[in-house]
């Protein structure tokens, strides 16, 4: 038995491009109709469901006659714009048969990094759920370039789980779940039924990229599970073509790989900071500061900083890295990048004489800091 989906009240379901478009042959109406039917069933059990669907680019490629994924960003964006019409249409039609409305929600990374837009997206999604609508989310591919992308919809699914405090994330994919090694290459590969989200050994097992249609391989799914676990959401990775997969999961059947969240839940504001995929700037911490942050639960003082990278303003979310470049924490800074450069390596008592004012003795106060 696998009760995480059975017990979950709010579920985010992510379906990948290969599944949605029948491996790039065009929208798989039968599969989509079946998922819609099952989602309607889940709702009848009292669950709220948000769907994150990929497939816009794959469907657009098909409609525009590309047989290979274009490399130019604008061609990809054009494909996404064309394909998204097909996605919206087929979901609306499939749910209409059950008298259920759908809503298209296209998000960018910048939307979720901006506190106000983040709160707006959150309120809109809650309102849609309250009105009994199934939100269908995708990345707003036409307006984003590589540096500001979520990158893949597995990550987007996890961020949505955090945004609306989902209890579970179901990632439907073209594989049955996670194996200890690549089952196509290693006959000793064993299926992983259950593990802890965030367990580092999983990342080693998951290896390389996914299919040529979607962006996410098994590794992005493992990382998405780790991310979703930050807000307490459990993840199940399962084969989307498995018969009645969603209804059976909801009935408590153990299907796919379950990655259980065990971390304590972050507060909403800390969650928002942790979910910044990119930040304007970084500060490099010396070993003492790393120790103070990670082991002693202390704030970040200017004296513990050895370098300031990038340009940022007061109140921006920045990343704290160690001398090897590993991200340790994220937090809201009390000083701009140029002020930080002047006060780094200095005791806080000297801030006044250096800058002529003191905002706070800390560069980042503990209450505004989240460990990664
Ligand atoms: N947003 C992209 C699409 O709809 C997919 C990204 C992904 O494959 O994860 O085609």
CSV table of C-alpha atoms and ligand atoms in Angstrom, one decimal:
chain,number,residue,atom,x,y,z
A,1,UNK,CA,0.0,0.0,0.0
A,2,UNK,CA,1.1,3.5,-0.7
A,3,UNK,CA,-1.0,6.0,1.1
A,4,UNK,CA,0.6,9.4,0.2
A,5,UNK,CA,-1.6,10.0,-2.8
A,6,UNK,CA,-4.6,8.5,-1.0
A,7,UNK,CA,-4.2,10.9,1.8
A,8,UNK,CA,-3.2,14.0,-0.2
A,9,UNK,CA,-5.8,16.7,-0.5
A,10,UNK,CA,-4.1,19.0,-3.0
A,11,UNK,CA,-2.3,17.2,-5.8
A,12,UNK,CA,-0.1,18.6,-8.6
A,13,UNK,CA,0.1,16.2,-11.6
A,14,UNK,CA,2.8,16.8,-14.2
A,15,UNK,CA,2.5,15.1,-17.6
A,16,UNK,CA,5.5,15.0,-19.9
A,17,UNK,CA,5.8,15.8,-23.6
A,18,UNK,CA,6.3,12.3,-24.9
A,19,UNK,CA,3.1,11.1,-23.2
A,20,UNK,CA,1.0,14.1,-24.2
A,21,UNK,CA,2.1,14.0,-27.8
A,22,UNK,CA,2.4,10.2,-28.2
A,23,UNK,CA,6.2,10.5,-28.6
A,24,UNK,CA,5.9,13.5,-30.9
A,25,UNK,CA,3.3,12.0,-33.3
A,26,UNK,CA,0.7,14.6,-32.2
A,27,UNK,CA,-1.6,15.1,-29.2
A,28,UNK,CA,-2.7,11.8,-27.8
A,29,UNK,CA,-6.4,12.4,-27.4
A,30,UNK,CA,-7.2,9.0,-26.0
A,31,UNK,CA,-4.5,9.3,-23.2
A,32,UNK,CA,-5.6,12.8,-22.4
A,33,UNK,CA,-9.2,11.8,-22.2
A,34,UNK,CA,-8.3,9.0,-19.8
A,35,UNK,CA,-6.3,11.3,-17.5
A,36,UNK,CA,-9.1,13.8,-17.5
A,37,UNK,CA,-11.5,11.1,-16.5
A,38,UNK,CA,-9.3,10.1,-13.7
A,39,UNK,CA,-8.7,13.6,-12.5
A,40,UNK,CA,-12.5,14.1,-12.4
A,41,UNK,CA,-12.6,10.9,-10.3
A,42,UNK,CA,-10.0,12.3,-7.9
A,43,UNK,CA,-12.0,15.5,-7.5
A,44,UNK,CA,-15.0,13.4,-6.6
A,45,UNK,CA,-12.9,12.0,-3.8
A,46,UNK,CA,-12.6,15.5,-2.5
A,47,UNK,CA,-9.1,16.2,-3.9
A,48,UNK,CA,-8.0,19.5,-5.6
A,49,UNK,CA,-6.0,18.9,-8.7
A,50,UNK,CA,-3.7,21.2,-10.7
A,51,UNK,CA,-2.2,19.9,-13.9
A,52,UNK,CA,1.2,20.9,-15.2
A,53,UNK,CA,1.3,19.8,-18.9
A,54,UNK,CA,4.3,19.9,-21.2
A,55,UNK,CA,3.9,19.2,-24.9
A,56,UNK,CA,3.5,22.6,-26.4
A,57,UNK,CA,6.9,22.5,-28.2
A,58,UNK,CA,6.5,18.9,-29.3
A,59,UNK,CA,3.0,19.6,-30.6
A,60,UNK,CA,4.0,22.8,-32.3
A,61,UNK,CA,6.9,21.0,-34.0
A,62,UNK,CA,4.5,18.5,-35.3
A,63,UNK,CA,2.0,21.1,-36.5
A,64,UNK,CA,4.7,23.2,-38.2
A,65,UNK,CA,6.4,20.2,-39.8
A,66,UNK,CA,9.7,20.2,-37.9
A,67,UNK,CA,11.0,16.6,-37.6
A,68,UNK,CA,13.9,17.6,-35.3
A,69,UNK,CA,13.7,19.8,-32.3
A,70,UNK,CA,14.8,23.3,-33.7
A,71,UNK,CA,17.9,24.7,-32.0
A,72,UNK,CA,17.0,28.4,-32.4
A,73,UNK,CA,15.3,29.8,-29.3
A,74,UNK,CA,12.8,31.8,-31.4
A,75,UNK,CA,11.8,28.7,-33.4
A,76,UNK,CA,11.2,26.8,-30.2
A,77,UNK,CA,9.2,29.7,-28.9
A,78,UNK,CA,7.1,29.7,-32.1
A,79,UNK,CA,6.5,26.0,-31.8
A,80,UNK,CA,5.4,26.5,-28.2
A,81,UNK,CA,3.0,29.2,-29.2
A,82,UNK,CA,1.4,27.1,-31.9
A,83,UNK,CA,1.4,23.9,-29.7
A,84,UNK,CA,-0.1,25.6,-26.7
A,85,UNK,CA,-3.3,26.2,-28.7
A,86,UNK,CA,-3.6,22.5,-29.2
A,87,UNK,CA,-3.0,21.7,-25.6
A,88,UNK,CA,-5.5,24.3,-24.3
A,89,UNK,CA,-8.1,23.0,-26.8
A,90,UNK,CA,-7.7,19.3,-26.0
A,91,UNK,CA,-7.8,19.7,-22.3
A,92,UNK,CA,-10.8,22.0,-22.4
A,93,UNK,CA,-12.7,19.5,-24.7
A,94,UNK,CA,-11.7,16.5,-22.6
A,95,UNK,CA,-12.8,18.0,-19.3
A,96,UNK,CA,-16.0,19.5,-20.8
A,97,UNK,CA,-17.3,16.0,-21.3
A,98,UNK,CA,-17.5,15.8,-17.5
A,99,UNK,CA,-18.8,19.4,-17.2
A,100,UNK,CA,-15.6,20.5,-15.7
A,101,UNK,CA,-13.9,23.8,-16.7
A,102,UNK,CA,-10.2,24.2,-17.3
A,103,UNK,CA,-8.1,27.4,-17.1
A,104,UNK,CA,-4.8,28.1,-18.9
A,105,UNK,CA,-2.1,29.4,-16.6
A,106,UNK,CA,1.3,30.3,-18.2
A,107,UNK,CA,4.1,31.2,-15.8
A,108,UNK,CA,7.6,32.4,-16.1
A,109,UNK,CA,10.4,32.2,-13.6
A,110,UNK,CA,10.4,35.9,-13.3
A,111,UNK,CA,6.7,35.7,-12.2
A,112,UNK,CA,7.5,33.5,-9.3
A,113,UNK,CA,10.7,35.4,-8.3
A,114,UNK,CA,8.7,38.6,-7.9
A,115,UNK,CA,7.0,38.6,-4.6
A,116,UNK,CA,3.9,40.4,-5.8
A,117,UNK,CA,3.4,38.3,-8.9
A,118,UNK,CA,4.1,35.2,-6.9
A,119,UNK,CA,1.3,36.1,-4.5
A,120,UNK,CA,-1.0,37.0,-7.4
A,121,UNK,CA,-0.4,33.6,-9.1
A,122,UNK,CA,-1.0,31.9,-5.8
A,123,UNK,CA,-4.3,33.7,-5.2
A,124,UNK,CA,-5.5,33.0,-8.8
A,125,UNK,CA,-4.8,29.3,-8.5
A,126,UNK,CA,-6.6,29.1,-5.1
A,127,UNK,CA,-9.5,31.0,-6.6
A,128,UNK,CA,-9.7,28.6,-9.6
A,129,UNK,CA,-9.6,25.6,-7.3
A,130,UNK,CA,-12.3,27.1,-5.1
A,131,UNK,CA,-14.4,27.7,-8.3
A,132,UNK,CA,-14.0,24.0,-9.2
A,133,UNK,CA,-11.8,24.7,-12.2
A,134,UNK,CA,-8.8,22.5,-13.2
A,135,UNK,CA,-5.8,24.8,-13.8
A,136,UNK,CA,-3.6,23.6,-16.6
A,137,UNK,CA,-0.2,25.1,-16.2
A,138,UNK,CA,2.8,25.4,-18.6
A,139,UNK,CA,5.8,27.6,-18.8
A,140,UNK,CA,5.2,30.7,-20.8
A,141,UNK,CA,7.8,29.6,-23.4
A,142,UNK,CA,7.2,32.4,-25.8
A,143,UNK,CA,8.6,35.1,-23.6
A,144,UNK,CA,11.5,33.5,-21.9
A,145,UNK,CA,15.0,32.7,-22.9
A,146,UNK,CA,17.4,30.1,-21.5
A,147,UNK,CA,18.8,32.1,-18.6
A,148,UNK,CA,15.4,32.9,-17.2
A,149,UNK,CA,13.6,29.6,-17.9
A,150,UNK,CA,12.4,27.1,-15.3
A,151,UNK,CA,14.2,24.8,-17.7
A,152,UNK,CA,11.8,22.0,-17.5
A,153,UNK,CA,8.3,21.3,-16.3
A,154,UNK,CA,9.4,18.9,-13.6
A,155,UNK,CA,10.9,21.9,-11.8
A,156,UNK,CA,7.8,23.9,-12.6
A,157,UNK,CA,5.7,21.2,-11.1
A,158,UNK,CA,7.7,21.3,-7.9
A,159,UNK,CA,7.5,25.1,-7.8
A,160,UNK,CA,3.8,25.0,-8.2
A,161,UNK,CA,3.6,22.4,-5.4
A,162,UNK,CA,5.4,24.9,-3.2
A,163,UNK,CA,3.4,27.9,-4.4
A,164,UNK,CA,0.1,26.4,-3.5
A,165,UNK,CA,1.3,24.1,-0.7
A,166,UNK,CA,0.4,20.9,-2.5
A,167,UNK,CA,0.4,17.7,-0.5
A,168,UNK,CA,1.7,15.6,-3.4
A,169,UNK,CA,3.3,15.9,-6.8
A,170,UNK,CA,2.7,13.1,-9.3
A,171,UNK,CA,5.1,13.1,-12.2
A,172,UNK,CA,3.8,11.0,-15.1
A,173,UNK,CA,6.5,10.0,-17.5
A,174,UNK,CA,7.4,7.5,-20.1
A,175,UNK,CA,9.4,5.4,-17.6
A,176,UNK,CA,8.0,3.3,-14.8
A,177,UNK,CA,10.0,5.2,-12.2
A,178,UNK,CA,13.5,5.2,-10.8
A,179,UNK,CA,16.0,2.3,-11.2
A,180,UNK,CA,19.3,1.9,-9.3
A,181,UNK,CA,21.0,2.1,-12.7
A,182,UNK,CA,19.9,2.5,-16.4
A,183,UNK,CA,17.9,-0.7,-17.0
A,184,UNK,CA,18.6,-0.5,-20.7
A,185,UNK,CA,22.3,-0.8,-20.0
A,186,UNK,CA,22.6,-2.6,-16.7
A,187,UNK,CA,20.9,-6.0,-16.2
A,188,UNK,CA,21.4,-5.7,-12.4
A,189,UNK,CA,19.4,-2.5,-12.3
A,190,UNK,CA,16.7,-2.7,-9.6
A,191,UNK,CA,13.5,-0.7,-9.3
A,192,UNK,CA,13.3,1.8,-6.5
A,193,UNK,CA,9.8,1.6,-4.9
A,194,UNK,CA,10.4,4.1,-2.2
A,195,UNK,CA,13.1,6.5,-1.0
A,196,UNK,CA,13.5,9.7,0.9
A,197,UNK,CA,13.2,12.8,-1.3
A,198,UNK,CA,16.6,14.6,-1.2
A,199,UNK,CA,18.6,11.5,-0.6
A,200,UNK,CA,21.9,12.2,-2.4
A,201,UNK,CA,22.4,8.6,-3.6
A,202,UNK,CA,19.3,9.0,-5.8
A,203,UNK,CA,20.9,11.7,-7.8
A,204,UNK,CA,23.8,9.4,-8.7
A,205,UNK,CA,21.3,6.7,-9.8
A,206,UNK,CA,19.3,9.0,-12.0
A,207,UNK,CA,22.1,10.0,-14.4
A,208,UNK,CA,21.6,11.9,-17.7
A,209,UNK,CA,18.9,13.7,-19.7
A,210,UNK,CA,15.5,12.6,-20.9
A,211,UNK,CA,14.0,12.1,-24.3
A,212,UNK,CA,14.5,14.5,-27.3
A,213,UNK,CA,11.0,15.8,-26.8
A,214,UNK,CA,10.9,17.1,-23.3
A,215,UNK,CA,13.6,18.7,-21.3
A,216,UNK,CA,13.6,16.7,-18.1
A,217,UNK,CA,15.4,13.4,-17.5
A,218,UNK,CA,15.1,11.3,-14.4
A,219,UNK,CA,17.6,13.5,-12.6
A,220,UNK,CA,15.4,16.6,-13.0
A,221,UNK,CA,12.6,14.5,-11.5
A,222,UNK,CA,14.7,13.6,-8.5
A,223,UNK,CA,15.6,17.2,-8.0
A,224,UNK,CA,12.0,18.3,-8.4
A,225,UNK,CA,11.0,15.8,-5.7
A,226,UNK,CA,13.7,17.3,-3.4
A,227,UNK,CA,12.4,20.8,-4.2
A,228,UNK,CA,8.8,19.8,-3.6
A,229,UNK,CA,9.8,18.2,-0.3
A,230,UNK,CA,10.8,21.6,1.0
A,231,UNK,CA,7.2,22.5,1.4
A,232,UNK,CA,6.3,19.0,2.6
A,233,UNK,CA,5.0,17.6,-0.7
A,234,UNK,CA,5.6,13.9,-1.4
A,235,UNK,CA,6.4,12.9,-5.0
A,236,UNK,CA,5.4,9.9,-7.0
A,237,UNK,CA,7.1,9.2,-10.4
A,238,UNK,CA,5.1,6.8,-12.5
A,239,UNK,CA,4.5,5.6,-16.0
A,240,UNK,CA,1.7,7.7,-17.6
A,241,UNK,CA,0.5,4.9,-19.8
A,242,UNK,CA,-0.1,2.5,-16.8
A,243,UNK,CA,-3.8,1.6,-16.8
A,244,UNK,CA,-5.8,4.0,-14.5
A,245,UNK,CA,-2.6,5.1,-12.9
A,246,UNK,CA,-4.1,8.2,-11.2
A,247,UNK,CA,-7.2,6.5,-9.8
A,248,UNK,CA,-5.2,3.5,-8.6
A,249,UNK,CA,-2.7,5.8,-6.8
A,250,UNK,CA,-5.6,7.6,-5.2
A,251,UNK,CA,-6.9,4.2,-4.0
A,252,UNK,CA,-3.6,3.6,-2.3
A,253,UNK,CA,-1.9,1.3,-4.7
A,254,UNK,CA,1.9,1.3,-4.8
A,255,UNK,CA,2.8,2.3,-8.4
A,256,UNK,CA,6.0,3.9,-9.5
A,257,UNK,CA,8.7,5.4,-7.3
A,258,UNK,CA,7.6,7.2,-4.2
A,259,UNK,CA,9.9,9.9,-2.9
A,260,UNK,CA,8.7,10.9,0.6
A,261,UNK,CA,9.2,14.4,2.0
A,262,UNK,CA,10.8,14.4,5.4
A,263,UNK,CA,12.0,17.9,5.8
A,264,UNK,CA,10.3,20.3,8.1
A,265,UNK,CA,8.1,22.7,6.2
A,266,UNK,CA,9.5,26.1,5.5
A,267,UNK,CA,7.5,29.3,6.2
A,268,UNK,CA,5.9,30.7,3.1
A,269,UNK,CA,8.4,33.6,2.8
A,270,UNK,CA,11.4,31.3,3.2
A,271,UNK,CA,9.9,29.0,0.7
A,272,UNK,CA,9.6,31.8,-1.8
A,273,UNK,CA,13.3,32.7,-1.3
A,274,UNK,CA,14.4,29.0,-1.6
A,275,UNK,CA,12.5,28.8,-4.9
A,276,UNK,CA,14.5,31.5,-6.7
A,277,UNK,CA,16.2,29.6,-9.5
A,278,UNK,CA,18.4,32.5,-10.3
A,279,UNK,CA,19.5,35.4,-8.1
A,280,UNK,CA,21.0,38.8,-9.1
A,281,UNK,CA,24.1,38.3,-7.0
A,282,UNK,CA,26.1,36.0,-4.9
A,283,UNK,CA,28.3,36.4,-1.9
A,284,UNK,CA,31.2,34.1,-1.2
A,285,UNK,CA,31.5,33.0,2.5
A,286,UNK,CA,34.6,32.0,4.4
A,287,UNK,CA,34.6,28.7,6.3
A,288,UNK,CA,33.7,30.4,9.6
A,289,UNK,CA,30.6,32.0,8.1
A,290,UNK,CA,29.6,28.7,6.5
A,291,UNK,CA,29.8,27.1,9.9
A,292,UNK,CA,27.9,29.8,11.6
A,293,UNK,CA,25.0,29.6,9.1
A,294,UNK,CA,24.8,25.9,8.7
A,295,UNK,CA,25.6,24.6,12.2
A,296,UNK,CA,24.9,27.4,14.5
A,297,UNK,CA,21.8,29.0,13.0
A,298,UNK,CA,23.4,32.4,13.0
A,299,UNK,CA,22.9,35.4,10.7
A,300,UNK,CA,25.4,36.4,8.0
A,301,UNK,CA,27.7,39.2,9.0
A,302,UNK,CA,29.8,41.3,6.5
A,303,UNK,CA,33.0,40.0,8.1
A,304,UNK,CA,32.3,36.5,6.9
A,305,UNK,CA,32.2,37.5,3.2
A,306,UNK,CA,35.3,37.3,1.0
A,307,UNK,CA,33.8,38.3,-2.4
A,308,UNK,CA,30.7,39.9,-3.8
A,309,UNK,CA,29.5,38.8,-7.3
A,310,UNK,CA,27.0,40.5,-9.5
A,311,UNK,CA,24.9,43.7,-8.9
A,312,UNK,CA,22.0,43.7,-6.5
A,313,UNK,CA,19.9,46.2,-4.6
A,314,UNK,CA,18.9,46.3,-0.9
A,315,UNK,CA,16.1,43.8,-0.3
A,316,UNK,CA,17.1,41.6,-3.2
A,317,UNK,CA,17.3,37.8,-2.7
A,318,UNK,CA,21.0,36.7,-3.2
A,319,UNK,CA,22.8,33.4,-3.0
A,320,UNK,CA,25.4,32.6,-0.4
A,321,UNK,CA,28.1,30.2,-1.7
A,322,UNK,CA,31.1,28.6,-0.2
A,323,UNK,CA,34.7,28.9,-1.5
A,324,UNK,CA,34.0,25.9,-3.8
A,325,UNK,CA,31.0,27.6,-5.3
A,326,UNK,CA,28.4,25.4,-3.6
A,327,UNK,CA,25.2,27.2,-2.8
A,328,UNK,CA,24.7,27.2,0.9
A,329,UNK,CA,21.8,29.6,1.5
A,330,UNK,CA,19.6,32.2,0.0
A,331,UNK,CA,18.4,35.4,1.7
A,332,UNK,CA,17.3,39.0,1.5
A,333,UNK,CA,20.3,41.4,1.7
A,334,UNK,CA,20.3,44.6,3.8
A,335,UNK,CA,23.0,46.2,1.7
A,336,UNK,CA,23.5,46.7,-2.1
A,337,UNK,CA,26.3,45.0,-3.9
A,338,UNK,CA,28.5,48.1,-3.9
A,339,UNK,CA,27.9,48.7,-0.2
A,340,UNK,CA,28.6,45.0,0.4
A,341,UNK,CA,31.9,45.2,-1.4
A,342,UNK,CA,33.0,48.0,0.9
A,343,UNK,CA,32.0,46.4,4.2
A,344,UNK,CA,33.0,42.8,3.4
A,345,UNK,CA,35.7,41.3,5.7
A,346,UNK,CA,34.9,44.1,8.1
A,347,UNK,CA,33.4,43.9,11.6
A,348,UNK,CA,29.9,45.2,11.8
A,349,UNK,CA,31.0,47.9,14.3
A,350,UNK,CA,32.9,49.6,11.4
A,351,UNK,CA,29.9,49.8,9.0
A,352,UNK,CA,29.0,53.3,10.2
A,353,UNK,CA,32.5,54.7,9.6
A,354,UNK,CA,32.8,53.1,6.2
A,355,UNK,CA,29.3,53.8,4.7
A,356,UNK,CA,28.2,56.7,6.8
A,357,UNK,CA,25.1,54.8,8.0
A,358,UNK,CA,24.1,51.5,9.4
A,359,UNK,CA,21.1,49.6,7.9
A,360,UNK,CA,21.6,46.5,10.1
A,361,UNK,CA,24.6,44.9,11.7
A,362,UNK,CA,24.0,41.8,9.5
A,363,UNK,CA,24.3,41.5,5.8
A,364,UNK,CA,21.4,39.0,5.9
A,365,UNK,CA,19.5,38.5,9.1
A,366,UNK,CA,18.7,34.9,10.0
A,367,UNK,CA,14.9,35.5,9.7
A,368,UNK,CA,15.5,36.4,6.0
A,369,UNK,CA,17.7,33.5,5.3
A,370,UNK,CA,17.0,30.0,4.2
A,371,UNK,CA,19.5,27.1,4.0
A,372,UNK,CA,19.6,25.1,0.8
B,1,LIG,N1,7.2,23.9,-21.6
B,1,LIG,C1,7.7,22.9,-22.6
B,1,LIG,C2,6.6,22.5,-23.5
B,1,LIG,O1,5.4,22.6,-23.2
B,1,LIG,C3,8.2,21.6,-21.9
B,1,LIG,C4,9.3,21.7,-21.0
B,1,LIG,C5,9.6,20.2,-20.5
B,1,LIG,O2,9.7,19.4,-21.4
B,1,LIG,O3,9.7,19.9,-19.4
B,1,LIG,O4,6.8,22.0,-24.5
